[in-house]
Amino acid sequence: MTKRKRSVADGRAMLGLAAAALYGAGLAGCATIDGSASPEAAPASITYETGPCFGACPVYRVTVTVDGQGWFEGRRFTAVDGERRFSLSRAQYEAFARHLSPLRPDTGSIRYSGENCTMMATDMPSASVEWKDPGGSVQNLYFYFGCDMEKNRALAERLRAAPELLPIAAFVRPAK
């Protein structure tokens, strides 16, 4: 190994030892919502949006931020129309983010609709999720609930359950 290559390798080893020492002292980055070691991996905000169906499916958009702010916009068949602000705890945000984390693309967008489906039922609702990172990168998931229903059952159930983790039930469900 040349002197130049050895010094680069030695430098990397020293950086690794320094990072380990900082971590042991509690000075390195903390774990994120999904358990990864990089704080940049935690989304700064998550937007969950439903699309219409043939019927009375609730259509709304909700955005939550890591600092506990939330915005709900009821569009159709919701208990409230228009925008509402709300607050949520860090634990609620983390539970919501953790629940949706397995669906988050590494980069870019994923679509479950149209030609991406082998079998497709019509007149079903849809859901989309947008994750925004503190650094500005964005990942998106769009899911049409009629897309390969048996094959995508677990995905559909996870998406349907996600809003229940947020304090928006009074906005979504019509009053009884």
PDB file of C-alpha atoms in Angstrom:
ATOM      1  CA  MET A   1       0.000   0.000   0.000  1.00  0.00           C
ATOM      2  CA  THR A   2       1.392   3.415  -0.905  1.00  0.00           C
ATOM      3  CA  LYS A   3       2.002   6.112   1.669  1.00  0.00           C
ATOM      4  CA  ARG A   4      -0.965   8.159   0.277  1.00  0.00           C
ATOM      5  CA  LYS A   5      -3.410   5.227   0.408  1.00  0.00           C
ATOM      6  CA  ARG A   6      -2.251   4.288   3.899  1.00  0.00           C
ATOM      7  CA  SER A   7      -2.794   7.836   5.223  1.00  0.00           C
ATOM      8  CA  VAL A   8      -6.335   7.925   3.784  1.00  0.00           C
ATOM      9  CA  ALA A   9      -7.106   4.520   5.323  1.00  0.00           C
ATOM     10  CA  ASP A  10      -5.579   5.613   8.646  1.00  0.00           C
ATOM     11  CA  GLY A  11      -7.642   8.814   8.534  1.00  0.00           C
ATOM     12  CA  ARG A  12     -10.860   6.840   7.975  1.00  0.00           C
ATOM     13  CA  ALA A  13      -9.995   4.536  10.857  1.00  0.00           C
ATOM     14  CA  MET A  14      -9.384   7.542  13.115  1.00  0.00           C
ATOM     15  CA  LEU A  15     -12.731   9.064  12.083  1.00  0.00           C
ATOM     16  CA  GLY A  16     -14.433   5.766  12.871  1.00  0.00           C
ATOM     17  CA  LEU A  17     -12.822   5.646  16.315  1.00  0.00           C
ATOM     18  CA  ALA A  18     -13.763   9.281  16.988  1.00  0.00           C
ATOM     19  CA  ALA A  19     -17.373   8.619  15.969  1.00  0.00           C
ATOM     20  CA  ALA A  20     -17.497   5.579  18.231  1.00  0.00           C
ATOM     21  CA  ALA A  21     -16.095   7.607  21.131  1.00  0.00           C
ATOM     22  CA  LEU A  22     -18.628  10.398  20.568  1.00  0.00           C
ATOM     23  CA  TYR A  23     -21.438   7.879  20.370  1.00  0.00           C
ATOM     24  CA  GLY A  24     -20.313   6.264  23.603  1.00  0.00           C
ATOM     25  CA  ALA A  25     -20.242   9.691  25.243  1.00  0.00           C
ATOM     26  CA  GLY A  26     -23.754  10.413  24.010  1.00  0.00           C
ATOM     27  CA  LEU A  27     -22.600  13.229  21.702  1.00  0.00           C
ATOM     28  CA  ALA A  28     -23.298  11.676  18.322  1.00  0.00           C
ATOM     29  CA  GLY A  29     -26.660  11.810  16.532  1.00  0.00           C
ATOM     30  CA  CYS A  30     -29.624  10.220  18.235  1.00  0.00           C
ATOM     31  CA  ALA A  31     -31.747   7.408  16.836  1.00  0.00           C
ATOM     32  CA  THR A  32     -34.603   8.429  14.598  1.00  0.00           C
ATOM     33  CA  ILE A  33     -38.212   7.394  14.485  1.00  0.00           C
ATOM     34  CA  ASP A  34     -37.535   4.291  12.417  1.00  0.00           C
ATOM     35  CA  GLY A  35     -34.542   3.261  14.549  1.00  0.00           C
ATOM     36  CA  SER A  36     -31.860   4.236  12.046  1.00  0.00           C
ATOM     37  CA  ALA A  37     -28.755   6.023  13.264  1.00  0.00           C
ATOM     38  CA  SER A  38     -29.076   9.127  11.096  1.00  0.00           C
ATOM     39  CA  PRO A  39     -31.149  12.051  12.396  1.00  0.00           C
ATOM     40  CA  GLU A  40     -31.515  13.259   8.788  1.00  0.00           C
ATOM     41  CA  ALA A  41     -33.631  10.148   8.054  1.00  0.00           C
ATOM     42  CA  ALA A  42     -36.507  11.382  10.231  1.00  0.00           C
ATOM     43  CA  PRO A  43     -39.097  13.166   8.093  1.00  0.00           C
ATOM     44  CA  ALA A  44     -39.704  16.809   8.986  1.00  0.00           C
ATOM     45  CA  SER A  45     -43.296  16.417   7.833  1.00  0.00           C
ATOM     46  CA  ILE A  46     -45.695  13.789   6.559  1.00  0.00           C
ATOM     47  CA  THR A  47     -48.765  14.472   4.444  1.00  0.00           C
ATOM     48  CA  TYR A  48     -51.487  11.833   4.157  1.00  0.00           C
ATOM     49  CA  GLU A  49     -54.222  12.432   1.571  1.00  0.00           C
ATOM     50  CA  THR A  50     -57.253  10.398   0.556  1.00  0.00           C
ATOM     51  CA  GLY A  51     -58.889  10.377  -2.847  1.00  0.00           C
ATOM     52  CA  PRO A  52     -62.552   9.951  -3.783  1.00  0.00           C
ATOM     53  CA  CYS A  53     -64.417   6.750  -4.552  1.00  0.00           C
ATOM     54  CA  PHE A  54     -67.796   5.975  -6.072  1.00  0.00           C
ATOM     55  CA  GLY A  55     -69.743   6.637  -2.893  1.00  0.00           C
ATOM     56  CA  ALA A  56     -69.287   8.571   0.319  1.00  0.00           C
ATOM     57  CA  CYS A  57     -65.610   7.956   1.118  1.00  0.00           C
ATOM     58  CA  PRO A  58     -64.075  10.731   3.209  1.00  0.00           C
ATOM     59  CA  VAL A  59     -61.743  12.899   1.139  1.00  0.00           C
ATOM     60  CA  TYR A  60     -59.215  14.913   3.110  1.00  0.00           C
ATOM     61  CA  ARG A  61     -55.604  15.952   3.464  1.00  0.00           C
ATOM     62  CA  VAL A  62     -53.656  16.021   6.731  1.00  0.00           C
ATOM     63  CA  THR A  63     -50.097  17.244   7.273  1.00  0.00           C
ATOM     64  CA  VAL A  64     -48.155  16.782  10.494  1.00  0.00           C
ATOM     65  CA  THR A  65     -44.715  18.047  11.446  1.00  0.00           C
ATOM     66  CA  VAL A  66     -42.113  16.678  13.809  1.00  0.00           C
ATOM     67  CA  ASP A  67     -42.562  19.762  16.030  1.00  0.00           C
ATOM     68  CA  GLY A  68     -46.192  18.877  16.818  1.00  0.00           C
ATOM     69  CA  GLN A  69     -48.174  20.963  14.354  1.00  0.00           C
ATOM     70  CA  GLY A  70     -50.982  19.580  12.235  1.00  0.00           C
ATOM     71  CA  TRP A  71     -53.261  20.829   9.474  1.00  0.00           C
ATOM     72  CA  PHE A  72     -56.409  19.050   8.366  1.00  0.00           C
ATOM     73  CA  GLU A  73     -58.369  19.942   5.255  1.00  0.00           C
ATOM     74  CA  GLY A  74     -61.768  18.281   4.880  1.00  0.00           C
ATOM     75  CA  ARG A  75     -62.839  18.150   1.235  1.00  0.00           C
ATOM     76  CA  ARG A  76     -65.791  15.748   0.937  1.00  0.00           C
ATOM     77  CA  PHE A  77     -67.758  13.462   3.244  1.00  0.00           C
ATOM     78  CA  THR A  78     -65.880  14.525   6.380  1.00  0.00           C
ATOM     79  CA  ALA A  79     -67.222  15.807   9.695  1.00  0.00           C
ATOM     80  CA  VAL A  80     -65.697  19.237   8.990  1.00  0.00           C
ATOM     81  CA  ASP A  81     -65.170  21.077   5.728  1.00  0.00           C
ATOM     82  CA  GLY A  82     -62.170  23.279   5.147  1.00  0.00           C
ATOM     83  CA  GLU A  83     -59.009  23.699   7.156  1.00  0.00           C
ATOM     84  CA  ARG A  84     -58.446  23.009  10.851  1.00  0.00           C
ATOM     85  CA  ARG A  85     -55.233  23.309  12.838  1.00  0.00           C
ATOM     86  CA  PHE A  86     -54.406  20.884  15.606  1.00  0.00           C
ATOM     87  CA  SER A  87     -51.522  19.823  17.815  1.00  0.00           C
ATOM     88  CA  LEU A  88     -50.069  16.399  18.379  1.00  0.00           C
ATOM     89  CA  SER A  89     -47.530  15.019  20.780  1.00  0.00           C
ATOM     90  CA  ARG A  90     -44.079  13.844  19.786  1.00  0.00           C
ATOM     91  CA  ALA A  91     -45.208  10.289  20.628  1.00  0.00           C
ATOM     92  CA  GLN A  92     -48.183  10.597  18.257  1.00  0.00           C
ATOM     93  CA  TYR A  93     -45.957  11.902  15.470  1.00  0.00           C
ATOM     94  CA  GLU A  94     -43.418   9.146  16.023  1.00  0.00           C
ATOM     95  CA  ALA A  95     -46.101   6.441  16.058  1.00  0.00           C
ATOM     96  CA  PHE A  96     -47.561   7.777  12.789  1.00  0.00           C
ATOM     97  CA  ALA A  97     -44.123   8.022  11.146  1.00  0.00           C
ATOM     98  CA  ARG A  98     -43.083   4.571  12.394  1.00  0.00           C
ATOM     99  CA  HIS A  99     -46.347   3.049  11.140  1.00  0.00           C
ATOM    100  CA  LEU A 100     -45.846   4.471   7.638  1.00  0.00           C
ATOM    101  CA  SER A 101     -42.075   3.935   7.517  1.00  0.00           C
ATOM    102  CA  PRO A 102     -42.193   0.476   5.855  1.00  0.00           C
ATOM    103  CA  LEU A 103     -44.080   2.032   2.917  1.00  0.00           C
ATOM    104  CA  ARG A 104     -41.635   4.895   2.379  1.00  0.00           C
ATOM    105  CA  PRO A 105     -39.585   4.650  -0.816  1.00  0.00           C
ATOM    106  CA  ASP A 106     -35.823   5.105  -0.450  1.00  0.00           C
ATOM    107  CA  THR A 107     -35.986   7.816  -3.103  1.00  0.00           C
ATOM    108  CA  GLY A 108     -38.563   9.275  -5.463  1.00  0.00           C
ATOM    109  CA  SER A 109     -42.068   7.926  -5.869  1.00  0.00           C
ATOM    110  CA  ILE A 110     -43.927   4.629  -5.975  1.00  0.00           C
ATOM    111  CA  ARG A 111     -47.358   4.259  -7.611  1.00  0.00           C
ATOM    112  CA  TYR A 112     -49.787   1.396  -7.202  1.00  0.00           C
ATOM    113  CA  SER A 113     -52.305   2.173  -9.936  1.00  0.00           C
ATOM    114  CA  GLY A 114     -53.070   1.816 -13.628  1.00  0.00           C
ATOM    115  CA  GLU A 115     -50.605  -0.235 -15.627  1.00  0.00           C
ATOM    116  CA  ASN A 116     -48.720  -1.113 -12.420  1.00  0.00           C
ATOM    117  CA  CYS A 117     -51.639  -3.366 -11.429  1.00  0.00           C
ATOM    118  CA  THR A 118     -52.289  -6.877 -12.736  1.00  0.00           C
ATOM    119  CA  MET A 119     -55.922  -6.810 -11.607  1.00  0.00           C
ATOM    120  CA  MET A 120     -57.812  -3.648 -10.774  1.00  0.00           C
ATOM    121  CA  ALA A 121     -61.225  -3.037  -9.210  1.00  0.00           C
ATOM    122  CA  THR A 122     -62.933   0.213 -10.141  1.00  0.00           C
ATOM    123  CA  ASP A 123     -64.545   2.947  -8.017  1.00  0.00           C
ATOM    124  CA  MET A 124     -62.214   2.471  -5.044  1.00  0.00           C
ATOM    125  CA  PRO A 125     -60.595   5.261  -2.999  1.00  0.00           C
ATOM    126  CA  SER A 126     -56.894   6.093  -2.981  1.00  0.00           C
ATOM    127  CA  ALA A 127     -54.344   7.314  -0.477  1.00  0.00           C
ATOM    128  CA  SER A 128     -51.100   9.146  -0.974  1.00  0.00           C
ATOM    129  CA  VAL A 129     -48.311   9.854   1.470  1.00  0.00           C
ATOM    130  CA  GLU A 130     -45.566  12.420   1.132  1.00  0.00           C
ATOM    131  CA  TRP A 131     -42.504  12.415   3.382  1.00  0.00           C
ATOM    132  CA  LYS A 132     -40.354  15.577   3.476  1.00  0.00           C
ATOM    133  CA  ASP A 133     -36.900  15.360   5.008  1.00  0.00           C
ATOM    134  CA  PRO A 134     -35.217  18.214   6.887  1.00  0.00           C
ATOM    135  CA  GLY A 135     -32.724  18.489   4.011  1.00  0.00           C
ATOM    136  CA  GLY A 136     -35.492  19.009   1.455  1.00  0.00           C
ATOM    137  CA  SER A 137     -35.736  15.607  -0.220  1.00  0.00           C
ATOM    138  CA  VAL A 138     -39.224  14.236  -0.790  1.00  0.00           C
ATOM    139  CA  GLN A 139     -40.538  10.691  -1.181  1.00  0.00           C
ATOM    140  CA  ASN A 140     -44.071   9.826  -2.323  1.00  0.00           C
ATOM    141  CA  LEU A 141     -46.348   6.818  -2.297  1.00  0.00           C
ATOM    142  CA  TYR A 142     -49.634   6.686  -4.204  1.00  0.00           C
ATOM    143  CA  PHE A 143     -51.920   3.709  -3.658  1.00  0.00           C
ATOM    144  CA  TYR A 144     -55.222   2.988  -5.419  1.00  0.00           C
ATOM    145  CA  PHE A 145     -57.111   0.569  -3.143  1.00  0.00           C
ATOM    146  CA  GLY A 146     -58.402  -1.382  -6.147  1.00  0.00           C
ATOM    147  CA  CYS A 147     -54.884  -2.302  -7.329  1.00  0.00           C
ATOM    148  CA  ASP A 148     -54.220  -6.039  -6.933  1.00  0.00           C
ATOM    149  CA  MET A 149     -56.407  -6.178  -3.826  1.00  0.00           C
ATOM    150  CA  GLU A 150     -55.333  -9.604  -2.556  1.00  0.00           C
ATOM    151  CA  LYS A 151     -51.647  -9.078  -3.258  1.00  0.00           C
ATOM    152  CA  ASN A 152     -51.648  -5.602  -1.654  1.00  0.00           C
ATOM    153  CA  ARG A 153     -53.920  -6.355   1.306  1.00  0.00           C
ATOM    154  CA  ALA A 154     -51.255  -5.649   3.979  1.00  0.00           C
ATOM    155  CA  LEU A 155     -50.310  -2.367   2.298  1.00  0.00           C
ATOM    156  CA  ALA A 156     -53.968  -1.301   2.133  1.00  0.00           C
ATOM    157  CA  GLU A 157     -54.582  -2.187   5.786  1.00  0.00           C
ATOM    158  CA  ARG A 158     -51.506  -0.254   6.918  1.00  0.00           C
ATOM    159  CA  LEU A 159     -52.606   2.828   4.968  1.00  0.00           C
ATOM    160  CA  ARG A 160     -56.195   2.625   6.264  1.00  0.00           C
ATOM    161  CA  ALA A 161     -55.005   2.358   9.879  1.00  0.00           C
ATOM    162  CA  ALA A 162     -52.509   5.250   9.735  1.00  0.00           C
ATOM    163  CA  PRO A 163     -54.937   8.172  10.319  1.00  0.00           C
ATOM    164  CA  GLU A 164     -56.224   6.502  13.493  1.00  0.00           C
ATOM    165  CA  LEU A 165     -52.836   7.298  15.053  1.00  0.00           C
ATOM    166  CA  LEU A 166     -53.513  11.038  14.721  1.00  0.00           C
ATOM    167  CA  PRO A 167     -55.949  13.163  16.774  1.00  0.00           C
ATOM    168  CA  ILE A 168     -58.233  13.819  13.772  1.00  0.00           C
ATOM    169  CA  ALA A 169     -61.143  11.394  14.324  1.00  0.00           C
ATOM    170  CA  ALA A 170     -63.551  14.254  15.080  1.00  0.00           C
ATOM    171  CA  PHE A 171     -62.656  15.875  11.740  1.00  0.00           C
ATOM    172  CA  VAL A 172     -62.910  12.740   9.591  1.00  0.00           C
ATOM    173  CA  ARG A 173     -65.947  10.889  10.912  1.00  0.00           C
ATOM    174  CA  PRO A 174     -69.339  12.489  10.687  1.00  0.00           C
ATOM    175  CA  ALA A 175     -70.892  13.228  14.089  1.00  0.00           C
ATOM    176  CA  LYS A 176     -73.355  10.529  15.187  1.00  0.00           C
TER     177      LYS A 176
END
